mmCIF file of C-alpha atoms in Angstrom:
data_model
loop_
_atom_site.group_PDB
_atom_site.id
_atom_site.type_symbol
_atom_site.label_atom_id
_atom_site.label_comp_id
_atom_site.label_asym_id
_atom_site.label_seq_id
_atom_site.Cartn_x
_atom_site.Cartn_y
_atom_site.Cartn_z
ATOM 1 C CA UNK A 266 -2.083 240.685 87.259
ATOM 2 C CA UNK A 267 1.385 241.937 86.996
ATOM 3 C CA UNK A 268 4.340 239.543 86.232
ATOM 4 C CA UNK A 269 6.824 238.943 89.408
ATOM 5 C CA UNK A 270 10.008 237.267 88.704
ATOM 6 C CA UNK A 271 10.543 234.617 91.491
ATOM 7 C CA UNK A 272 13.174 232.769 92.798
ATOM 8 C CA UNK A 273 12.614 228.927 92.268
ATOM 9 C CA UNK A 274 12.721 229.006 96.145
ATOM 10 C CA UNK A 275 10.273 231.923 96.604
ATOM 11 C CA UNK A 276 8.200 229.994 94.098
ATOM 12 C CA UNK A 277 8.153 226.683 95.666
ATOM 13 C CA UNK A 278 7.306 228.560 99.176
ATOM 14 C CA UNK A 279 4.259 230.103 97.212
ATOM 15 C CA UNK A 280 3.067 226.811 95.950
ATOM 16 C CA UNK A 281 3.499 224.671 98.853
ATOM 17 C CA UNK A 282 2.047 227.094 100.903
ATOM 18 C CA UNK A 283 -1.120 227.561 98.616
ATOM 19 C CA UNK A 284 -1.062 223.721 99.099
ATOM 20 C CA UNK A 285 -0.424 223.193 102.629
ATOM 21 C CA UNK A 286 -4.148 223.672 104.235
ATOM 22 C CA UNK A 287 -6.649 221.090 104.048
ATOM 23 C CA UNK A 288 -9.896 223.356 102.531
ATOM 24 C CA UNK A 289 -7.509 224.437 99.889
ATOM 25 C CA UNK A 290 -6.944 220.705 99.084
ATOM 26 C CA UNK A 291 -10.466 220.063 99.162
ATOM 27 C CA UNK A 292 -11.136 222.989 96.644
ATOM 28 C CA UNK A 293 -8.770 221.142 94.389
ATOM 29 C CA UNK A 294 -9.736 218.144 94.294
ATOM 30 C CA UNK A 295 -13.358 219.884 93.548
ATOM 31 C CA UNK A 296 -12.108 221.857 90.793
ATOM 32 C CA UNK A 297 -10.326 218.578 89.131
ATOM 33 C CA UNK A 298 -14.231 217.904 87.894
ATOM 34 C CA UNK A 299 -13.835 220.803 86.318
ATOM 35 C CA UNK A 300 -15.208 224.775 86.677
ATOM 36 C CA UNK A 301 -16.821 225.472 89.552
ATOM 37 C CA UNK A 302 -19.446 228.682 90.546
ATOM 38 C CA UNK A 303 -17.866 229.823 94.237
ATOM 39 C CA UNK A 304 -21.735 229.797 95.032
ATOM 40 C CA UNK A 305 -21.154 225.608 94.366
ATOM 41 C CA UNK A 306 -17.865 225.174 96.258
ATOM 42 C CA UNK A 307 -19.326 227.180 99.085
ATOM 43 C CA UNK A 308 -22.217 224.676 99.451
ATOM 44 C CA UNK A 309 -20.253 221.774 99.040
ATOM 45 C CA UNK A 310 -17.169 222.787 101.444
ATOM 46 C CA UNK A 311 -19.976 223.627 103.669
ATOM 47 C CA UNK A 312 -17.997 226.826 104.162
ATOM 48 C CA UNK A 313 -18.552 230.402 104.898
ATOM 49 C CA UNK A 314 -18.320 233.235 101.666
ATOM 50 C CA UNK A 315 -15.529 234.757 103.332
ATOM 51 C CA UNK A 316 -13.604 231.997 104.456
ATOM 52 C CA UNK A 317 -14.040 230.326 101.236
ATOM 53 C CA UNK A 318 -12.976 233.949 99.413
ATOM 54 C CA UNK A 319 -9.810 233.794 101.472
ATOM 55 C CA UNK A 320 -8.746 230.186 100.375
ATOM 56 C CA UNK A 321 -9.657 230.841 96.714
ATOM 57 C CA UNK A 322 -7.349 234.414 97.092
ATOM 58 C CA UNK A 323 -4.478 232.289 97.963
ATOM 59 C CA UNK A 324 -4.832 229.744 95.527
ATOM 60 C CA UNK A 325 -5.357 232.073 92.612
ATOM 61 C CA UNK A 326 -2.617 234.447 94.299
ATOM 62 C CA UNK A 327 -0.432 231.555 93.663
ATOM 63 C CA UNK A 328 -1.393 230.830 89.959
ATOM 64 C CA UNK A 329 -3.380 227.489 91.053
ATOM 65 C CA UNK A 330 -6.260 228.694 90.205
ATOM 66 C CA UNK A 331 -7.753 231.021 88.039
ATOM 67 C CA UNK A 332 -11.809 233.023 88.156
ATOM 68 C CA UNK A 333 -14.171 234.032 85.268
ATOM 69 C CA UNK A 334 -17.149 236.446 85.651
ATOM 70 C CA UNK A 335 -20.503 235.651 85.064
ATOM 71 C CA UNK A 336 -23.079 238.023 85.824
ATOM 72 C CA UNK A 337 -22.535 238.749 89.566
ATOM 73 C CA UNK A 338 -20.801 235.131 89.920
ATOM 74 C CA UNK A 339 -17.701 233.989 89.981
ATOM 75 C CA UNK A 340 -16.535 230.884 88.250
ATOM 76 C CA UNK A 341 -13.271 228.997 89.062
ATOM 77 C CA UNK A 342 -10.702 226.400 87.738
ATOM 78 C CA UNK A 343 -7.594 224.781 88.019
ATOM 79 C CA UNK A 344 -4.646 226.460 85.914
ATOM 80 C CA UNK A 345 -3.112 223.137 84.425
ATOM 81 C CA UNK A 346 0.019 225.212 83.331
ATOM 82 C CA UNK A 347 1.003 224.938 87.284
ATOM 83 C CA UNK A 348 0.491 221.701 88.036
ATOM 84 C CA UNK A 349 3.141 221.131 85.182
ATOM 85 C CA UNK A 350 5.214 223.537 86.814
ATOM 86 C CA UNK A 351 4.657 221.853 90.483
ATOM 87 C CA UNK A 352 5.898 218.695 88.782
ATOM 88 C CA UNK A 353 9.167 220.542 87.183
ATOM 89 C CA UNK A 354 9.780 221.804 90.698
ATOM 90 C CA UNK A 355 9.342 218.484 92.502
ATOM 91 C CA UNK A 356 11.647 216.521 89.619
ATOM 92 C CA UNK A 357 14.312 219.426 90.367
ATOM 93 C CA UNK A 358 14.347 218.426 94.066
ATOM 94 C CA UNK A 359 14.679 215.090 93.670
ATOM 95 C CA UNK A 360 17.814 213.829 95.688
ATOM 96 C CA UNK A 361 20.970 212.474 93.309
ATOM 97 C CA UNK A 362 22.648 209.709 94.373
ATOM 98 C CA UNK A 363 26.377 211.161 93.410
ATOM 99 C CA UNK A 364 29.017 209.532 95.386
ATOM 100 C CA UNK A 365 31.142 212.007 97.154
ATOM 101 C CA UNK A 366 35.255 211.665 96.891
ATOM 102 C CA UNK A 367 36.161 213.093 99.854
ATOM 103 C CA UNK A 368 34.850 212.505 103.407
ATOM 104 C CA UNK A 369 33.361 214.913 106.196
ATOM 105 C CA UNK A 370 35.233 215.546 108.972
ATOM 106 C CA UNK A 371 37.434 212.898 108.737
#
């Protein structure tokens, strides 16, 4: 996978997006137990191959997850290294309480 500079906008975009739907939240919190076979998280979701295949693309696509072959299978796990990076991102937005000199439109 090629390296793309990103903004620290474009990135947050990326990740919250890769966040933002429910089955990829579920796949998460699955892969926090550890490596999962798709073949697994396709049982336990309940979900279809290719709807499941979609959710894991953007994940991965996003550098949440990452996929190891076996055989014919296809083994996946969280990427710690972004969840660090998530909580860099989130610190950065934090709001400062800086008291301003001058007033708005006064």
């Amino acid at each position: 996978m090629a390296v793309t500079t990103h903004s620290r906008t474009e990135r947050a975009v990326e990740l919250f997006h890769a966040l933002s739907d429910e089955t990829r939240l579920e796949i998460i919190e699955l892969l926090r137990k550890g490596e999962r076979c798709v073949c697994e998280l396709t049982d336990t979701l309940d979900a279809a191959q290719s709807r499941l295949s979609f959710h894991l693309r953007v994940l991965k696509d996003a550098g949440i997850v990452r996929d190891r072959k076996d055989g014919r299978w296809v083994h996946y796990q969280l990427d710690p290294e972004s969840f660090e990076e998530m909580e860099v991102l989130l610190q950065s937005m934090k709001p400062r309480a800086l008291a301003r000199a001058d007033k708005c439109c006064a």
